[in-house]
Coordinates of C-alpha atoms in Angstrom, one line a residue:
M1 CA 4.4 25.3 8.5
A2 CA 5.3 28.3 5.9
A3 CA 8.5 27.4 7.0
I4 CA 8.4 24.2 6.4
F5 CA 6.8 24.5 3.3
Q6 CA 9.4 26.6 2.2
T7 CA 12.2 24.3 3.6
L8 CA 10.5 21.6 0.9
Q9 CA 10.3 24.0 -1.7
R10 CA 14.3 24.6 -1.5
E11 CA 14.6 20.8 -1.7
A12 CA 12.7 20.0 -4.3
Q13 CA 13.2 20.6 -7.9
E14 CA 9.9 20.9 -10.4
V15 CA 10.4 18.3 -13.2
G16 CA 7.1 18.6 -14.3
I17 CA 6.0 15.9 -17.3
S18 CA 9.2 16.7 -18.8
P19 CA 11.7 13.6 -18.7
V20 CA 13.1 13.2 -15.2
P21 CA 17.7 14.0 -15.8
P22 CA 20.0 11.4 -15.4
A23 CA 21.5 13.2 -12.3
R24 CA 17.7 13.1 -10.4
R25 CA 17.2 9.4 -11.1
A26 CA 18.6 9.3 -7.5
L27 CA 16.0 6.1 -6.2
G28 CA 17.9 2.6 -6.6
L29 CA 16.6 -0.9 -6.2
G30 CA 16.3 -1.0 -1.8
D31 CA 15.2 2.8 -2.4
M32 CA 12.2 1.6 -4.7
F33 CA 11.6 -1.4 -2.8
V34 CA 10.9 1.0 0.5
L35 CA 8.9 3.7 -1.9
W36 CA 6.2 0.8 -2.7
A37 CA 6.7 -1.2 0.6
D38 CA 5.6 1.8 2.5
L39 CA 2.7 2.0 0.0
G40 CA 1.2 -1.1 0.3
I41 CA 0.9 -0.5 4.1
S42 CA -2.7 0.8 4.5
F43 CA -5.4 0.4 6.2
L44 CA -7.1 0.5 3.5
V45 CA -5.5 -2.6 2.1
M46 CA -6.5 -4.7 5.5
V47 CA -10.3 -3.2 4.4
V48 CA -10.5 -4.9 1.3
G49 CA -9.1 -7.8 2.8
M50 CA -11.8 -8.0 5.3
F51 CA -14.5 -8.6 1.9
L52 CA -12.5 -11.6 1.4
V53 CA -14.6 -13.3 4.3
P54 CA -16.9 -15.5 5.0
G55 CA -17.5 -15.7 1.9
L56 CA -14.3 -17.6 0.9
G57 CA -12.7 -19.6 3.7
L58 CA -9.7 -18.8 5.2
G59 CA -8.0 -20.7 3.7
Q60 CA -9.3 -19.8 0.3
A61 CA -8.2 -16.7 1.3
F62 CA -4.8 -17.1 1.4
L63 CA -4.7 -18.8 -1.6
A64 CA -6.8 -15.5 -3.7
I65 CA -3.9 -13.5 -2.1
L66 CA -1.1 -15.0 -2.6
I67 CA -2.6 -15.8 -6.4
G68 CA -3.9 -12.0 -6.7
A69 CA -0.7 -10.7 -5.7
V70 CA 1.6 -12.1 -7.5
I71 CA -0.6 -11.1 -11.1
G72 CA -1.4 -7.8 -9.4
N73 CA 2.6 -7.2 -8.5
L74 CA 4.1 -8.3 -12.0
L75 CA 1.8 -6.6 -14.0
L76 CA 2.8 -3.7 -11.2
G77 CA 6.2 -4.5 -11.8
L78 CA 6.6 -4.1 -15.8
A79 CA 4.3 -1.0 -15.9
A80 CA 7.3 0.6 -14.3
I81 CA 10.1 -0.2 -16.3
P82 CA 9.3 2.3 -19.3
G83 CA 8.8 5.3 -16.7
S84 CA 12.5 4.3 -16.0
T85 CA 13.6 4.5 -19.6
T86 CA 11.7 7.5 -20.6
G87 CA 11.9 9.8 -17.5
V88 CA 8.3 10.1 -18.1
P89 CA 5.3 10.1 -16.1
T90 CA 2.1 7.4 -16.5
M91 CA 0.0 9.8 -18.3
V92 CA 2.5 10.5 -20.8
L93 CA 3.7 7.7 -21.1
L94 CA -0.2 6.4 -23.0
R95 CA 0.6 8.8 -25.9
G96 CA 2.6 6.3 -26.9
P97 CA -0.3 3.7 -27.9
L98 CA -3.1 6.6 -27.6
G99 CA -1.8 9.6 -28.7
Q100 CA -1.8 12.9 -26.7
R101 CA -5.0 13.4 -27.1
G102 CA -6.1 10.1 -26.9
S103 CA -4.5 10.0 -23.7
Y104 CA -6.0 12.8 -22.2
L105 CA -9.6 10.3 -21.5
P106 CA -7.6 8.0 -18.9
T107 CA -5.9 11.0 -17.9
V108 CA -9.5 12.6 -16.7
L109 CA -10.3 9.2 -14.9
N110 CA -7.2 8.9 -13.3
I111 CA -7.5 12.2 -11.7
L112 CA -10.5 11.4 -10.9
Q113 CA -9.6 7.8 -9.4
L114 CA -7.2 9.9 -7.4
L115 CA -9.1 12.8 -5.9
G116 CA -11.1 10.0 -4.3
W117 CA -8.2 7.8 -2.9
A118 CA -6.6 11.0 -1.5
A119 CA -9.8 11.5 0.1
F120 CA -10.0 8.0 1.6
E121 CA -7.4 8.6 3.0
V122 CA -7.7 12.0 4.6
I123 CA -11.1 10.2 5.6
V124 CA -9.2 6.8 8.0
M125 CA -6.6 9.3 8.9
A126 CA -9.2 11.6 10.6
Q127 CA -11.3 9.0 11.4
A128 CA -8.8 7.2 13.2
A129 CA -7.4 10.3 15.1
D130 CA -10.8 11.4 16.3
L131 CA -11.2 7.8 17.7
L132 CA -8.0 7.6 19.4
A133 CA -8.5 11.5 20.6
T134 CA -12.1 10.7 21.9
R135 CA -11.1 6.9 23.3
F136 CA -7.3 7.0 25.3
L137 CA -7.4 11.3 25.9
G138 CA -11.2 11.8 26.3
W139 CA -10.8 15.0 24.1
P140 CA -14.3 15.6 22.4
P141 CA -14.7 14.3 18.7
A142 CA -13.2 16.8 16.2
Y143 CA -13.0 14.7 12.7
H144 CA -13.3 18.3 10.6
A145 CA -10.2 19.5 12.6
W146 CA -8.4 16.2 11.9
A147 CA -9.0 15.9 8.3
L148 CA -7.6 19.9 8.2
G149 CA -4.4 18.5 9.9
F150 CA -3.8 15.4 7.8
T151 CA -4.6 17.3 4.4
L152 CA -1.5 20.4 5.6
L153 CA 0.5 17.0 6.9
T154 CA 0.3 15.5 3.1
L155 CA 0.2 18.5 1.1
A156 CA 4.3 19.4 2.8
L157 CA 5.0 15.6 1.9
A158 CA 3.7 16.3 -1.7
L159 CA 5.8 19.6 -1.9
G160 CA 8.7 17.7 -1.2
G161 CA 8.6 15.2 -4.2
P162 CA 9.4 11.5 -4.4
I163 CA 13.0 12.2 -3.7
L164 CA 12.9 13.5 -0.3
V165 CA 9.9 11.4 0.8
V166 CA 11.9 8.3 0.3
K167 CA 15.5 9.4 1.6
Q168 CA 14.5 11.6 4.7
W169 CA 10.7 10.4 5.2
M170 CA 10.1 6.6 4.9
E171 CA 13.8 5.4 5.6
K172 CA 14.7 7.0 8.3
F173 CA 11.3 6.7 10.1
A174 CA 8.2 5.2 8.6
V175 CA 9.2 1.9 7.0
W176 CA 10.9 0.7 10.0
A177 CA 7.8 2.0 12.5
V178 CA 5.7 0.3 10.7
L179 CA 6.8 -2.6 10.3
V180 CA 7.4 -3.1 14.2
T181 CA 4.1 -2.7 14.7
T182 CA 2.7 -4.9 11.7
V183 CA 4.7 -7.4 13.9
W184 CA 3.2 -6.3 16.7
I185 CA -0.8 -6.9 15.2
T186 CA 0.4 -10.5 13.6
A187 CA 2.1 -11.6 16.8
A188 CA -0.6 -10.2 19.2
L189 CA -3.6 -11.7 16.6
L190 CA -2.0 -15.1 15.9
A191 CA -1.6 -15.4 19.9
T192 CA -5.5 -15.8 20.7
A193 CA -6.6 -17.0 17.3
D194 CA -6.8 -20.7 17.0
L195 CA -6.0 -20.8 13.5
G196 CA -6.6 -24.5 12.9
A197 CA -9.9 -23.6 13.7
L198 CA -10.1 -20.7 11.5
L199 CA -9.0 -22.5 8.6
A200 CA -11.1 -25.6 8.6
R201 CA -14.3 -23.1 8.9
P202 CA -15.6 -23.2 5.3
G203 CA -16.8 -19.9 3.7
T204 CA -20.5 -19.3 3.1
G205 CA -20.2 -19.4 -0.8
E206 CA -21.2 -15.5 -1.2
L207 CA -17.7 -14.5 -3.1
S208 CA -16.7 -16.8 -5.7
F209 CA -12.8 -17.4 -5.7
W210 CA -11.7 -15.7 -9.0
L211 CA -13.6 -12.7 -8.0
A212 CA -11.7 -12.2 -5.0
V213 CA -8.5 -12.7 -6.8
D214 CA -10.3 -9.5 -9.0
L215 CA -10.0 -7.7 -5.5
V216 CA -6.9 -8.6 -4.7
V217 CA -5.4 -7.9 -8.0
A218 CA -6.8 -4.1 -8.2
M219 CA -5.3 -2.8 -5.4
P220 CA -1.9 -2.6 -7.2
I221 CA -3.6 -2.1 -11.0
S222 CA -4.8 0.8 -8.8
W223 CA -0.5 2.3 -8.8
F224 CA -0.1 1.6 -12.4
P225 CA -1.6 4.8 -13.8
L226 CA 1.0 6.6 -11.2
V227 CA 3.8 4.2 -11.2
A228 CA 5.9 6.0 -13.7
D229 CA 5.3 9.2 -11.8
Y230 CA 8.0 7.6 -9.3
S231 CA 9.6 5.0 -11.2
R232 CA 10.7 7.5 -14.0
F233 CA 13.3 8.5 -10.6
A234 CA 15.1 5.0 -10.3
R235 CA 18.4 4.4 -11.8
D236 CA 17.2 1.8 -14.3
R237 CA 14.9 -0.8 -15.3
R238 CA 16.1 -3.1 -12.8
A239 CA 15.4 -0.9 -9.6
A240 CA 12.4 -0.1 -11.3
F241 CA 11.0 -3.5 -11.9
W242 CA 12.1 -5.5 -8.8
G243 CA 11.7 -2.8 -6.8
T244 CA 8.3 -1.9 -7.5
A245 CA 6.9 -5.5 -8.1
A246 CA 9.2 -6.9 -4.6
G247 CA 8.2 -3.7 -2.3
Y248 CA 4.6 -3.7 -3.0
F249 CA 4.6 -7.4 -2.6
V250 CA 5.0 -7.7 0.6
P251 CA 3.2 -5.3 2.8
H252 CA -0.2 -6.5 0.1
V253 CA -0.1 -10.0 0.8
W254 CA 0.6 -9.5 4.5
F255 CA -2.1 -6.8 5.2
Y256 CA -4.5 -8.7 2.9
A257 CA -4.5 -11.5 5.1
L258 CA -4.4 -9.4 8.0
G259 CA -7.9 -8.2 7.5
A260 CA -9.3 -11.2 6.3
L261 CA -7.6 -12.8 9.8
L262 CA -9.5 -9.2 11.5
V263 CA -12.7 -10.2 10.2
L264 CA -12.6 -14.0 11.2
A265 CA -10.5 -13.7 14.7
A266 CA -11.0 -10.7 16.4
G267 CA -15.2 -10.5 15.4
V268 CA -14.9 -7.4 13.0
T269 CA -17.4 -6.6 10.7
A270 CA -16.9 -6.0 7.3
D271 CA -19.7 -3.2 6.3
P272 CA -19.1 -1.7 3.0
A273 CA -21.3 1.9 3.7
A274 CA -18.5 1.9 7.1
P275 CA -15.4 -0.3 6.4
I276 CA -12.9 1.9 8.2
A277 CA -14.6 2.6 11.6
P278 CA -15.2 -1.8 12.8
L279 CA -11.1 -2.2 11.6
L280 CA -9.9 0.7 13.8
T281 CA -12.0 -0.5 16.7
A282 CA -10.6 -4.2 16.3
I283 CA -7.0 -3.1 15.9
A284 CA -7.2 -0.4 19.0
G285 CA -8.6 -3.7 21.0
L286 CA -5.9 -5.9 20.7
T287 CA -3.2 -5.3 23.7
A288 CA -1.6 -1.7 23.0
G289 CA -3.3 -1.7 20.1
W290 CA -3.5 2.2 20.3
V291 CA 0.2 2.5 19.8
A292 CA 0.0 0.4 16.7
L293 CA -2.9 2.6 15.5
L294 CA -0.8 5.4 15.8
V295 CA 2.0 4.4 14.1
L296 CA -0.5 3.0 11.0
L297 CA -1.5 6.0 11.2
V298 CA 1.4 8.5 10.4
D299 CA 2.8 6.4 7.8
E300 CA -1.0 6.8 6.3
T301 CA 0.4 10.0 4.8
D302 CA 2.4 8.5 2.7
E303 CA -0.4 7.0 0.7
G304 CA -1.4 10.6 0.4
F305 CA 0.9 12.0 -1.0
A306 CA 0.9 9.6 -3.8
N307 CA -2.1 10.2 -4.6
V308 CA -1.8 14.3 -4.4
Y309 CA 1.2 14.1 -6.1
S310 CA 0.2 12.2 -9.2
T311 CA -2.8 14.3 -9.0
A312 CA -0.9 17.0 -10.3
V313 CA 1.8 15.6 -12.3
S314 CA -1.9 13.9 -14.6
L315 CA -3.0 17.7 -14.2
Q316 CA -0.3 18.0 -16.3
N317 CA -0.4 16.2 -19.1
L318 CA -3.5 18.2 -19.3
V319 CA -1.8 21.5 -19.1
P320 CA 1.9 21.2 -19.0
Q321 CA 2.1 24.9 -18.9
A322 CA 0.9 24.5 -14.9
S323 CA 2.8 25.1 -11.6
Q324 CA 3.3 21.5 -10.3
R325 CA 3.1 23.2 -7.0
G326 CA 0.6 24.6 -7.9
L327 CA -1.4 21.9 -8.4
I328 CA -0.7 20.3 -5.5
V329 CA -1.8 23.3 -3.8
L330 CA -5.2 23.2 -5.1
V331 CA -5.7 19.3 -5.4
S332 CA -5.0 19.4 -1.7
A333 CA -7.9 21.9 -1.1
V334 CA -10.2 19.7 -3.2
V335 CA -9.3 16.7 -1.4
L336 CA -10.0 18.5 2.1
L337 CA -13.6 19.5 0.5
L338 CA -14.6 15.9 0.1
A339 CA -13.6 14.3 2.7
W340 CA -16.0 17.2 4.7
T341 CA -18.2 16.1 2.9
V342 CA -18.1 12.9 0.9
P343 CA -19.0 9.6 3.2
L344 CA -17.2 6.5 2.6
T345 CA -18.8 3.9 0.6
Q346 CA -19.3 0.6 -2.0
Y347 CA -15.3 0.9 -1.8
E348 CA -15.4 -2.4 -3.4
S349 CA -17.6 -1.5 -6.3
F350 CA -15.0 1.3 -6.5
L351 CA -12.2 -1.6 -6.5
L352 CA -14.2 -3.1 -9.7
L353 CA -14.6 0.1 -11.4
I354 CA -10.8 1.0 -11.5
G355 CA -9.4 -3.0 -12.3
S356 CA -12.1 -2.3 -15.4
A357 CA -10.5 0.6 -16.9
F358 CA -6.6 -0.2 -15.9
V359 CA -6.5 -3.5 -16.6
P360 CA -7.0 -4.0 -19.9
L361 CA -5.3 -0.1 -20.5
L362 CA -2.1 -1.2 -19.0
G363 CA -2.3 -4.8 -22.2
V364 CA -2.5 -1.5 -24.6
L365 CA 0.2 0.1 -23.2
A366 CA 2.6 -3.2 -23.0
A367 CA 1.9 -4.2 -26.7
D368 CA 2.5 -1.2 -27.9
Y369 CA 6.1 -0.6 -25.6
F370 CA 7.4 -3.7 -25.2
V371 CA 6.3 -5.9 -28.5
L372 CA 5.2 -3.1 -31.1
R373 CA 7.8 -0.5 -30.5
G374 CA 10.5 -3.2 -29.0
G375 CA 10.6 -1.7 -25.2
H376 CA 11.9 1.7 -26.7
Y377 CA 9.5 5.3 -26.6
D378 CA 11.2 8.2 -27.6
A379 CA 10.9 10.7 -24.6
A380 CA 11.2 13.9 -26.7
A381 CA 8.4 12.4 -29.4
L382 CA 5.9 12.1 -26.5
L383 CA 5.9 15.5 -25.9
Q384 CA 5.2 16.5 -29.3
P385 CA 1.4 16.4 -30.4
T386 CA 2.6 15.7 -34.1
G387 CA 5.2 13.8 -35.5
A388 CA 5.7 10.1 -34.6
L389 CA 3.0 9.7 -32.1
G390 CA 0.9 12.3 -33.3
Y391 CA -1.9 9.7 -35.1
T392 CA -4.8 11.6 -36.9
A393 CA -5.7 14.9 -34.7
G394 CA -3.5 13.2 -31.6
V395 CA -5.7 10.5 -31.2
C396 CA -5.2 6.8 -31.8
W397 CA -8.8 5.6 -32.8
P398 CA -7.9 2.0 -33.1
A399 CA -5.4 1.5 -29.7
L400 CA -8.8 3.1 -27.9
A401 CA -11.6 1.3 -28.9
I402 CA -9.6 -1.5 -28.3
W403 CA -9.3 0.0 -24.7
L404 CA -12.8 0.4 -24.6
A405 CA -13.5 -3.1 -25.8
G406 CA -11.5 -4.5 -22.5
V407 CA -13.0 -2.9 -20.5
A408 CA -16.8 -4.0 -21.9
V409 CA -14.9 -7.5 -21.6
Y410 CA -13.8 -6.9 -17.9
L411 CA -17.1 -5.8 -16.8
T412 CA -19.2 -8.3 -18.7
I413 CA -17.3 -11.0 -16.8
S414 CA -18.0 -9.6 -13.5
G415 CA -20.2 -7.2 -13.3
L416 CA -20.5 -5.2 -10.2
P417 CA -22.3 -7.1 -6.9
A418 CA -22.5 -4.1 -4.9
L419 CA -24.4 -2.3 -6.7
G420 CA -26.6 -5.3 -8.2
V421 CA -25.8 -5.7 -11.1
P422 CA -24.2 -10.0 -12.1
G423 CA -21.7 -10.8 -14.2
L424 CA -22.4 -13.4 -16.9
A425 CA -19.1 -15.3 -14.8
P426 CA -17.5 -14.2 -12.1
W427 CA -16.3 -17.1 -11.6
L428 CA -13.6 -16.8 -14.2
G429 CA -11.8 -13.9 -13.1
A430 CA -11.8 -10.4 -14.8
S431 CA -8.5 -9.1 -14.6
L432 CA -6.5 -11.6 -16.9
P433 CA -8.8 -12.0 -20.0
S434 CA -9.3 -8.3 -20.1
F435 CA -5.6 -7.7 -20.3
L436 CA -4.9 -10.9 -22.5
T437 CA -7.7 -9.3 -25.1
T438 CA -6.4 -6.3 -25.2
F439 CA -2.6 -7.1 -25.6
V440 CA -3.1 -9.7 -28.4
L441 CA -5.9 -6.8 -30.2
S442 CA -3.5 -4.5 -29.8
L443 CA -0.2 -6.8 -31.2
V444 CA -2.8 -7.6 -34.5
A445 CA -4.4 -4.3 -34.9
G446 CA -0.9 -2.4 -33.5
R447 CA 1.7 -3.3 -37.1
A448 CA -1.6 -1.6 -38.8
W449 CA 0.2 2.0 -37.4
V450 CA 2.6 0.9 -35.5
R451 CA 6.1 1.4 -37.8
R452 CA 9.3 0.7 -35.7
P453 CA 12.5 2.4 -36.9
A454 CA 14.9 0.3 -39.1
P455 CA 18.3 -1.0 -37.6
A456 CA 20.9 1.9 -39.1
P457 CA 22.8 0.4 -41.7
L458 CA 26.1 -1.9 -40.8
G459 CA 29.0 1.5 -40.5
E460 CA 26.7 3.6 -39.5
A461 CA 26.3 5.4 -36.7

């Protein structure tokens, strides 16, 4: 393992939160598509698809998946653009509308949610490996050992960095193996299920259509706080936008639909208290399902890599002088501890809480970057505590207040059903209203604190 770490460290040059040099922006459209397609292939995506039925009928669930995926992935693609033009990660971009110190609050929230996601991924991988080993090899249960092994693998990938992972792991192996596996699972399900009868079966009405759309939107939006961590390695805006939006869209729709089908066709029970085990059992029960489970298990390391790597990058927004590799090792240790001690529960509420924080924050960033500042941030200014983006004491208080108002709008509309907190209008869906609220308020109020640079007089360089 030490030799692997040394090899990865030689190949991966630490960038930190400084702008990525043009020579290192090596990910083209195809590379970005593969990156986000691979990140979208996950057991956890199927788990959320399981929550859509039988509250909705299968046809309604498919429509909610399509609408939510279009909305969520367009927003995710837009969020990727500023990273490709500035070369800095998402938490540094948030210094634009919020100020340097203002960006610390979303940074802390992002660190907390990324640690949770990373721990979830290790839990999923360890549970899947334990299931395969006990059921098919007769090995004794060894969850903690599996969790340790997958954490070390995740650590190795995170030390390698995005370019190495995309070029050497995803494009040469992972994406192809998972594509074949996903086609196999889909074909096996369709061969055994009566799709016409499932489509004709009505939902129970326990889930509103637009709340279901919010659950679908929440998955790509959960990637918004780290999308620029990877789009800053893109060659241009086109590769960043289309590679991200289209790449994540395909598996997003596919795996949500598979999750819904598994509930209705394979009799899987979507239990929020233990959502992973029934899913793993259902996949393993398909013809040669243990092979598919093994391939998906190996691919799950990509999500763990992204969460660990981006947690370290986000921490550097708070402590820029810290070593990125040292932070990666520290984060991995925390993730292992969480995976050993924290149960995977209340997953639906966790997703809605993520949406409530980051959908309106994206509205603030989009208004500031694309409209108020004309699609341009000075990367050097983003890294300075004072100056054009310094604001008062490093915080743009009006923008921070607008963001928190958007969070309040989101939670007021949606509530948190899994925690017994009702929303005032869950049928409306909270994602678009909260995004539009912060976008419009930022446009109206932002002109008071944003001064776009005047164009140079004719004849001047």
